[in-house]
Coordinates of C-alpha atoms in Angstrom, one line a residue:
Chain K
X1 CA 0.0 0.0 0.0
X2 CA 1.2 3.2 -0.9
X3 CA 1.5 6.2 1.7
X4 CA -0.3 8.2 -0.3
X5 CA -3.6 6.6 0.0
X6 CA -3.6 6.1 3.6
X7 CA -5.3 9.2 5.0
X8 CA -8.0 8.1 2.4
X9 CA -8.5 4.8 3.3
X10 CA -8.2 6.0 6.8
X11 CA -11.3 8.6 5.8
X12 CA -13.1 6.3 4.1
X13 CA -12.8 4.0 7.2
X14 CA -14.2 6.9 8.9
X15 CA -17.2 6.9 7.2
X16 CA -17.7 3.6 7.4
X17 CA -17.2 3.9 10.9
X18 CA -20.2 6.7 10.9
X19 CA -22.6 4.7 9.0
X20 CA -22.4 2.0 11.8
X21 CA -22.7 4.4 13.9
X22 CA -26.0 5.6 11.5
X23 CA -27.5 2.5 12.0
X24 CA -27.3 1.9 16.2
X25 CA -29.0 5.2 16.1
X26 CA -32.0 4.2 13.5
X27 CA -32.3 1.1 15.6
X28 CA -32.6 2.9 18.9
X29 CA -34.6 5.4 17.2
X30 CA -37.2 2.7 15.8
X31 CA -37.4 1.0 18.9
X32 CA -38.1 4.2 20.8
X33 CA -40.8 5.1 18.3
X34 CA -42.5 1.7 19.1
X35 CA -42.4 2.3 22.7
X36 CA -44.1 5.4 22.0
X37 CA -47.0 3.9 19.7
X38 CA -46.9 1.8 22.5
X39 CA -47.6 4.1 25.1
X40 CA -50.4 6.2 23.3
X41 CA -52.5 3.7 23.0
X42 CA -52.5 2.6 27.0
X43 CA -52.4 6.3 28.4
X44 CA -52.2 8.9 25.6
X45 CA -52.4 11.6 28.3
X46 CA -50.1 11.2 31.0
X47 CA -46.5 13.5 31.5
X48 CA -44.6 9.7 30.9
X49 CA -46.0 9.8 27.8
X50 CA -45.6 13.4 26.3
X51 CA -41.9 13.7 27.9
X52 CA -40.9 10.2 26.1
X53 CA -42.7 11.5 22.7
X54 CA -40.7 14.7 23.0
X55 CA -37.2 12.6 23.6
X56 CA -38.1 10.6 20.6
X57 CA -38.7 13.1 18.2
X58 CA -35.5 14.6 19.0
X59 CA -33.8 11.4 18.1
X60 CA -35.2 11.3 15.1
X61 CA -34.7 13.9 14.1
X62 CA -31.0 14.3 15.2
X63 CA -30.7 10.7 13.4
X64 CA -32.3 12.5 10.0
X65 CA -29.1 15.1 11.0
X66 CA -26.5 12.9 11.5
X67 CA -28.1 11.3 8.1
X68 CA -27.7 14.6 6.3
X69 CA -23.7 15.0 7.9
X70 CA -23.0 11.6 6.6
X71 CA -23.9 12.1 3.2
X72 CA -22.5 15.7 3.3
X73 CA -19.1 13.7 4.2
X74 CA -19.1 11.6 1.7
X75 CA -20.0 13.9 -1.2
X76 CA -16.7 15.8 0.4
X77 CA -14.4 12.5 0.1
X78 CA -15.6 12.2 -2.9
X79 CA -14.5 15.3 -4.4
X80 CA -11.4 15.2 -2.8
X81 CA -10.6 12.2 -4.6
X82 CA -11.4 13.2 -7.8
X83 CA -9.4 16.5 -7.6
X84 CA -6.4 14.4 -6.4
X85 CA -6.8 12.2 -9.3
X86 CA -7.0 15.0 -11.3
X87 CA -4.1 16.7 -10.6
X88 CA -2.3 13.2 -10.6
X89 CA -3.0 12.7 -14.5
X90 CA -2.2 16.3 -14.8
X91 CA 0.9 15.8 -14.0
X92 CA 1.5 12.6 -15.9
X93 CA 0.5 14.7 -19.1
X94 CA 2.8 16.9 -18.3
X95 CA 5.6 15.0 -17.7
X96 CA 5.2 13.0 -20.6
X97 CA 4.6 16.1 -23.1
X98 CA 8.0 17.6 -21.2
X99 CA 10.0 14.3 -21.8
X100 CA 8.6 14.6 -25.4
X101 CA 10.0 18.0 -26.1
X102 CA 13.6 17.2 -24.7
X103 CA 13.3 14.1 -27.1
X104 CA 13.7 11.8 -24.4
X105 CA 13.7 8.2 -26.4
X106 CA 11.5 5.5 -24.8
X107 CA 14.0 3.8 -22.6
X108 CA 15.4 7.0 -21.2
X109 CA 11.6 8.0 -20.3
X110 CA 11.2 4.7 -18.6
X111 CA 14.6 5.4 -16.4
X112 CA 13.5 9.3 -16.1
X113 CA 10.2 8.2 -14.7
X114 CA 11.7 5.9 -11.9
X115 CA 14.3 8.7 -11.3
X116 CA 11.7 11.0 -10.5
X117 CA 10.0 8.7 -8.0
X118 CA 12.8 9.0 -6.2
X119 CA 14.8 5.2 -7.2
X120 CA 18.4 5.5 -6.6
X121 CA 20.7 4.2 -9.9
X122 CA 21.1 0.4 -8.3
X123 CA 17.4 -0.2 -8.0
X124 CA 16.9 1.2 -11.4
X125 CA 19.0 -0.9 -12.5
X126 CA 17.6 -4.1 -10.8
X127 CA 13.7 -3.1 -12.0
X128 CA 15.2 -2.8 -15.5
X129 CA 17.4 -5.9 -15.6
X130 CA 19.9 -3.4 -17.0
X131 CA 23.4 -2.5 -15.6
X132 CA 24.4 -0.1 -13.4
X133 CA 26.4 1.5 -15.8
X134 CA 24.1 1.9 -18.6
X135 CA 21.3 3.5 -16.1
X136 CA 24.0 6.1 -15.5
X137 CA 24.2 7.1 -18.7
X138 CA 21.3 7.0 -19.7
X139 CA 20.4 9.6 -16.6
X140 CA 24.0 11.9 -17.7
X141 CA 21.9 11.7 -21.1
X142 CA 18.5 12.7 -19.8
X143 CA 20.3 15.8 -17.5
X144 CA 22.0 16.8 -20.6
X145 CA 18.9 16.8 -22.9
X146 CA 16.9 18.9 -19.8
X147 CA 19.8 20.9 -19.6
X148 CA 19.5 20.4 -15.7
X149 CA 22.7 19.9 -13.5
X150 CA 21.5 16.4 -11.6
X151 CA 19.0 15.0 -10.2
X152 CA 17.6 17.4 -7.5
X153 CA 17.3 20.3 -10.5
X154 CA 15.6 17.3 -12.5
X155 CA 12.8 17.2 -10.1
X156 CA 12.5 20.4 -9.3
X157 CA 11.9 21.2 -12.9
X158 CA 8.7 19.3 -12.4
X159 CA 7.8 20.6 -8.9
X160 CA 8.2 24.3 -10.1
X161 CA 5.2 23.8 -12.3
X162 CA 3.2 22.4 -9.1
X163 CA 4.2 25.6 -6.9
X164 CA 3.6 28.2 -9.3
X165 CA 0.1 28.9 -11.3
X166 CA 0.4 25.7 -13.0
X167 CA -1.9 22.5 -13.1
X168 CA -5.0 24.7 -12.7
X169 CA -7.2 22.7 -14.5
X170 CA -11.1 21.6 -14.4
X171 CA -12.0 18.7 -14.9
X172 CA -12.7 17.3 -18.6
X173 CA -16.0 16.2 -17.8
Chain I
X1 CA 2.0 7.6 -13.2
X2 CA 0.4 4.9 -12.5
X3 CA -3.4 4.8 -10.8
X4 CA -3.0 3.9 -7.3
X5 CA -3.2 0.6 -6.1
X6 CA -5.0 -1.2 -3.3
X7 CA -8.5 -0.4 -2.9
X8 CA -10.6 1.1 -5.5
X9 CA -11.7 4.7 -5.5
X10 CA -15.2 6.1 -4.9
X11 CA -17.8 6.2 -8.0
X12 CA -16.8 9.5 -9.9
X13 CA -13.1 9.1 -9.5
X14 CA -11.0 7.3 -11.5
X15 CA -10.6 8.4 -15.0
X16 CA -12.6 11.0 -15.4
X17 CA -10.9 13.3 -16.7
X18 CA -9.0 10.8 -19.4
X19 CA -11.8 9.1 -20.6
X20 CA -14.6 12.0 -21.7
X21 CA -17.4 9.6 -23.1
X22 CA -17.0 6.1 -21.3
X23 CA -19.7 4.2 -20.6
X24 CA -21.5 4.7 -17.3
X25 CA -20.2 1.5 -15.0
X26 CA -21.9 0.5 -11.9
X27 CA -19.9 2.5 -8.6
X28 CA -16.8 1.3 -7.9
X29 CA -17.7 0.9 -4.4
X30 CA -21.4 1.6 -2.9
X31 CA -21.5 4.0 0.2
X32 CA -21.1 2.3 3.7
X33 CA -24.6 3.3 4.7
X34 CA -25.9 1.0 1.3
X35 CA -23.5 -1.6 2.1
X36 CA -24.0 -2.0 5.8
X37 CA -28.0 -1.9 5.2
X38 CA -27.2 -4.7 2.4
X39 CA -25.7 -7.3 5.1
X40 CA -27.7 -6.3 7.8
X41 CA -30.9 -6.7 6.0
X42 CA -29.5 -10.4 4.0
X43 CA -28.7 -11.4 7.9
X44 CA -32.1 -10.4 9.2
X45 CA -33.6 -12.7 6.0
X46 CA -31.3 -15.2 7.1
X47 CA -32.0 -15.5 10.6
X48 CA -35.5 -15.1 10.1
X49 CA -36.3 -17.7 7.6
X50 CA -33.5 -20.2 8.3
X51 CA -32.6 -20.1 12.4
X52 CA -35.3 -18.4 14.5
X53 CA -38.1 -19.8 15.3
X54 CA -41.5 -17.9 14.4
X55 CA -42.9 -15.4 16.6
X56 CA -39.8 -16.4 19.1
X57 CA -37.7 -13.8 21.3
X58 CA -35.2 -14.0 18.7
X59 CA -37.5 -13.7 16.0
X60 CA -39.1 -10.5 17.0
X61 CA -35.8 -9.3 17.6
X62 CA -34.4 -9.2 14.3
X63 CA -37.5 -8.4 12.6
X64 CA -37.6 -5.0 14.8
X65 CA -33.8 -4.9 13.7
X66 CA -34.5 -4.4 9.8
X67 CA -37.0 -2.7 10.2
X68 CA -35.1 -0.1 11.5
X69 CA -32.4 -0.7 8.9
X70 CA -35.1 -0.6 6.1
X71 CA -36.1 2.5 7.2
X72 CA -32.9 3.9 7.3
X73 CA -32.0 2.9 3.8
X74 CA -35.2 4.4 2.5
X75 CA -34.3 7.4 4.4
X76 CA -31.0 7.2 2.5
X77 CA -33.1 7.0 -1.0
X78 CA -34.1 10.4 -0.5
X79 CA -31.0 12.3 1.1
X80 CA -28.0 10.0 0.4
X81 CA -25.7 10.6 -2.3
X82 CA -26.6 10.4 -6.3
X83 CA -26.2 6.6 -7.5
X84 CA -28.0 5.6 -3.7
X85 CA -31.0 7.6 -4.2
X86 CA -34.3 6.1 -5.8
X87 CA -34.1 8.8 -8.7
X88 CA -30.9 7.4 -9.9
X89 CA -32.9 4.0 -10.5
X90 CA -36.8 4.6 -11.0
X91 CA -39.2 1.2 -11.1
X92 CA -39.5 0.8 -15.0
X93 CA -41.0 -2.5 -15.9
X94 CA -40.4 -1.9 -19.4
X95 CA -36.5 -0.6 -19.2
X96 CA -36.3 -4.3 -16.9
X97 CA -37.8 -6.5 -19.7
X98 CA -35.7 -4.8 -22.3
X99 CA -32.6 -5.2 -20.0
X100 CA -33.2 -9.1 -19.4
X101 CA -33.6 -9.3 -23.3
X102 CA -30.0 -7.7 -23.9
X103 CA -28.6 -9.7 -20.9
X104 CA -30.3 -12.9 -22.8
X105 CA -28.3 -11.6 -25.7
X106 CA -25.1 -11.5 -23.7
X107 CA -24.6 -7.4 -24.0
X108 CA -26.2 -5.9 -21.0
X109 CA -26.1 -1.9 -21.1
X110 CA -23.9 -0.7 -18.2
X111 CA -25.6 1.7 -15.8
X112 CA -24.4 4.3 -13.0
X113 CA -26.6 3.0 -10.3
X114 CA -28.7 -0.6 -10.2
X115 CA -29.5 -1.5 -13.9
X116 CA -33.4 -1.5 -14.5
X117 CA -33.8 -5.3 -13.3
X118 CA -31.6 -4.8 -10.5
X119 CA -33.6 -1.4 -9.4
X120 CA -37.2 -3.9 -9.7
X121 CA -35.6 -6.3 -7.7
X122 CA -34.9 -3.9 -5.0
X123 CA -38.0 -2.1 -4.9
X124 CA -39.9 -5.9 -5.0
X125 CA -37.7 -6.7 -1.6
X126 CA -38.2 -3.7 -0.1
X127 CA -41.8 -3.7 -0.8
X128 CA -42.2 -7.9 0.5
X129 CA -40.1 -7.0 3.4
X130 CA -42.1 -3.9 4.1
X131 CA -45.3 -5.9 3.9
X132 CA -43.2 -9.1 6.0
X133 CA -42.4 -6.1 8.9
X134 CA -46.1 -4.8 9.1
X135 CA -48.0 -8.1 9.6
X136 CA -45.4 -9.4 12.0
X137 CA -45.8 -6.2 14.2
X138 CA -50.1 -6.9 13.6
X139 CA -49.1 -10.7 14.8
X140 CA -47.3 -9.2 18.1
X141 CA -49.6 -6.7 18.7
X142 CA -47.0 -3.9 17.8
X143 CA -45.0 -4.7 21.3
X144 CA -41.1 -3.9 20.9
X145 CA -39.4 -7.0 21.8
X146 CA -38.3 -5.8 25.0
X147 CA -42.5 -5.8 25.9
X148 CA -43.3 -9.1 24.7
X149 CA -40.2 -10.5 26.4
X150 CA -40.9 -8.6 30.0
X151 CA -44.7 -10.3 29.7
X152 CA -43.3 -13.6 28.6
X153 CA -41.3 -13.6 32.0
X154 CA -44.4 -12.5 33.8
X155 CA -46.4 -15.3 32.8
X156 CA -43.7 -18.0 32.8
X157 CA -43.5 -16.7 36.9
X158 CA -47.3 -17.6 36.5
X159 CA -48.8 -13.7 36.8
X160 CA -51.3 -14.1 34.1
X161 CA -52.5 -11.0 35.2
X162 CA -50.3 -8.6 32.1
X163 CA -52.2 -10.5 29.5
X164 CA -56.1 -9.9 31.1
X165 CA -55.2 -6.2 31.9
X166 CA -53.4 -5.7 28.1
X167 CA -56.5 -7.4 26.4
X168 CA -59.1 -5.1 29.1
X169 CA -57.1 -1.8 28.2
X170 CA -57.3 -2.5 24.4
X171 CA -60.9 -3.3 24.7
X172 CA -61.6 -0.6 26.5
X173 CA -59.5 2.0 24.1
X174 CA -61.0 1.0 21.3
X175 CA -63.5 -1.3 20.0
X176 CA -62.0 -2.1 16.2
X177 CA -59.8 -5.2 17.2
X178 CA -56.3 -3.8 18.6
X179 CA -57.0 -6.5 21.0
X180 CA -56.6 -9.4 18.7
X181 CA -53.1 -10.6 19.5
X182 CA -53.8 -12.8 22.4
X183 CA -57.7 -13.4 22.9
X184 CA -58.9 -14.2 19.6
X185 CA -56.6 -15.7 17.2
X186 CA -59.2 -15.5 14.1
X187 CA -59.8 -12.6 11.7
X188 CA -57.2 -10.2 11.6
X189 CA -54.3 -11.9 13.5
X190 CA -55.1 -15.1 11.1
X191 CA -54.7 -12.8 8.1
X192 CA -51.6 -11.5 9.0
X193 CA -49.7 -14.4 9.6
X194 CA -50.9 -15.8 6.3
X195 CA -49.4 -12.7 4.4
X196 CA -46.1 -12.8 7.0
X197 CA -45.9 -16.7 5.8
X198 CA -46.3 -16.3 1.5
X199 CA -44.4 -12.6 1.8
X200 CA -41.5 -13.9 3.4
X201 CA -41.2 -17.1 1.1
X202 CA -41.5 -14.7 -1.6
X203 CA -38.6 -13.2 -0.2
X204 CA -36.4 -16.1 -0.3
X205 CA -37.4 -16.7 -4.0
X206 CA -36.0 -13.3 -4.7
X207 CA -33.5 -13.6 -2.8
X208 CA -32.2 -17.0 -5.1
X209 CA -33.3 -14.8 -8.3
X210 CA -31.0 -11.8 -6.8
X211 CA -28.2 -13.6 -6.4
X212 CA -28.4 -15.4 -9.4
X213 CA -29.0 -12.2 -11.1
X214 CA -25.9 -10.5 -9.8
X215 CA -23.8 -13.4 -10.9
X216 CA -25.2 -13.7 -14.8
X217 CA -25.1 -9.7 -14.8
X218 CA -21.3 -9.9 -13.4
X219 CA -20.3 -12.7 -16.1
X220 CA -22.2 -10.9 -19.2
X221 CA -20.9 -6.7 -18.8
X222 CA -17.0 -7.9 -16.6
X223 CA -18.2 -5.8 -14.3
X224 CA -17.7 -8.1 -11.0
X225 CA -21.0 -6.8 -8.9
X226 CA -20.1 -8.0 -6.2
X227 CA -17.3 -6.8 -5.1
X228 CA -18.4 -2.8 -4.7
X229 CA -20.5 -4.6 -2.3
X230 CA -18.4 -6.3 0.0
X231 CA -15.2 -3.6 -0.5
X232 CA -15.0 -1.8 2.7
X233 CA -15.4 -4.8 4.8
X234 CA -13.2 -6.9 2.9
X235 CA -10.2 -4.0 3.0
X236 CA -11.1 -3.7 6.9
X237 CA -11.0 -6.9 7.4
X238 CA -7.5 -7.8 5.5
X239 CA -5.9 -5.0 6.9
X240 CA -6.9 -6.3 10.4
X241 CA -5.7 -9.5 9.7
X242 CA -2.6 -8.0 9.1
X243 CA -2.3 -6.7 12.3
X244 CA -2.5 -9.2 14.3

């Protein structure tokens, strides 16, 4: 599991964790209301009676409330996600469109794309069944085509666009 | 980059803004309030038809228990969120028919919510379950379990008394025949366990159908129905097994 989805699976076990939550409440809420019917037709009258009716409409109605937050939450979650998700193909087009113009060829894209996730030359290396030495040039070759010193001014490139005005986009549909 | 693994995203997520004109696809994984009214409601059927014994402690019980959780999923019809609420899958017999003839066919339509057959199969349980709910409360004389089990322990201590004074005060209150869960067994009370009986086998028939449904419907569009269904728990679960 990646870091990155963590706090969202931790949010969505939140919400999960609401809804059962949801539900105790509708239960207690529908047995209270059957102890009211209950009660109004033995002694419709009586202080018991109009003090328990009173209690139960207010948990009801805080259930139809906490029915209301729930959705509200997951309308939220949602829309997080789908911004995320957004920006994280934005970024993939723009990567991919930036390797283009430096005329990256496929292989040095592949070893680019690992670079920037932060895989150090050996690992490359091992993923790629290539040798240490050829991942090394190939990187000397990609810095050279960016025009970029190293590594950290490699992904910085790419950040830059992030901090700035950049990756301001809507979503296609 | 690649999508992120592990569990699947919420409904409108993924892809949406690489794919403009994709089909619609059933979500991805239904909200915890549908899924935990799903397996609470299939457990209720379950204990009720298969393990309790009629009109039993038990029994009662669970009935009381979806009721409540059919209650709040039709609550969550109106207010929850799109693909959960009835207007995302209106009853349309004929949209049903014409669905079960593409399914025949082997190319089902894909749908954002239940596909037509799907949303008449819902609507049919709720309604048979709705119906099951009533009649048992008419059988029980609309006491919460926690009533019928306090006179129960009366009368097993021999005071006969609670079930004279409950038939006198329903008498006395009103004259249509509140009063007919424990003197007279005819008429009404008759009725209604006649309906609980065929309602609730008509449940389990739809029950077979549903499941059978979801497993034809899964094979024919790829679409693995299932699964947005059980997701939550199934992650929860795994990552607690993990744990330990």
């Amino acid at each position: 599991m990646t870091p990155a989805a963590d706090p969202r699976a931790a949010r969505r076990r939140q919400t999960l964790a609401l809804a059962a939550f949801l539900v105790v409440q509708t239960l207690a809420a529908v047995f209270f209301v059957g102890d009211v019917i209950g009660d109004l037709r033995a002694n419709p009258a009586s202080i018991h009676f109009i003090f328990e009716a009173l209690v139960t409409a207010a948990l009801a109605l805080g259930v139809l409330f906490g029915t209301f937050a729930l959705r509200r939450t997951i309308d939220l979650l949602r829309a997080q996600e789908a911004a995320l998700d957004v920006a994280r193909g934005a970024l993939g087009e723009v990567i991919d469109s930036q390797f283009a113009d430096w005329g990256l060829t496929p292989a040095e894209r592949d070893v680019g794309l690992l670079a920037l996730k932060g895989l150090d030359v050996a690992e490359i290396a091992d993923m790629r069944g290539a040798a240490q030495g050829t991942v090394r040039a190939q990187l000397t070759r990609i810095y050279s085509k960016a025009g970029v010193t190293g590594r950290a001014q490699f992904a910085s490139w790419f950040v830059e666009d992030l901090l700035g005005e950049g990756l301001r986009r809507a979503p296609a549909s | 980059m690649a999508a992120p693994s592990g569990i699947p995203a919420a409904q409108p997520a993924a892809s949406s803004a690489s794919v403009a004109a994709a089909p619609p696809r059933p979500p991805l994984v239904w909200d915890p309030v549908v899924r935990l009214t799903h397996w609470l409601i299939a457990l209720v059927v379950l204990l009720n038809a298969v393990l309790t014994k009629g009109g039993g402690s038990l029994h009662v019980w669970a009935g009381w228990i979806g009721l409540g959780v059919l209650v709040l999923r039709l609550v969550w019809g109106l207010i929850g969120p799109a693909e959960a609420r009835f207007s995302a899958f209106p009853p349309n017999p004929a949209a049903a028919l014409r669905h079960l003839g593409q399914l025949a066919r082997g190319r089902p339509d894909t749908h954002s919510s239940h596909n037509p057959a799907g949303a008449l199969m819902a609507y049919a349980l709720w309604a048979l379950l709705a119906v099951t709910m009533l009649t048992g409360l008419v059988m029980t004389g609309g006491r919460t379990p926690m009533q019928l089990d306090d006179e129960r322990a009366a009368v097993a201590q021999g005071d006969w008394s609670v079930l004279v004074k409950d038939g006198a005060s329903a008498d006395a209150d009103d004259g249509d025949g509140d009063g007919d869960d424990d003197g007279e067994r005819g008429g009404l009370g008759k009725a209604a366990g006649e309906v609980h009986e065929v309602a609730a086998n008509l449940i389990l028939v739809l029950v077979f159908l549903h499941v059978a449904g979801v497993f034809v419907e899964s094979r024919a569009t790829g679409h693995n129905l299932l699964r947005p269904m059980l997701a939550g728990l199934k992650a929860g679960i795994r990552r607690r097994g993990h744990r330990e």
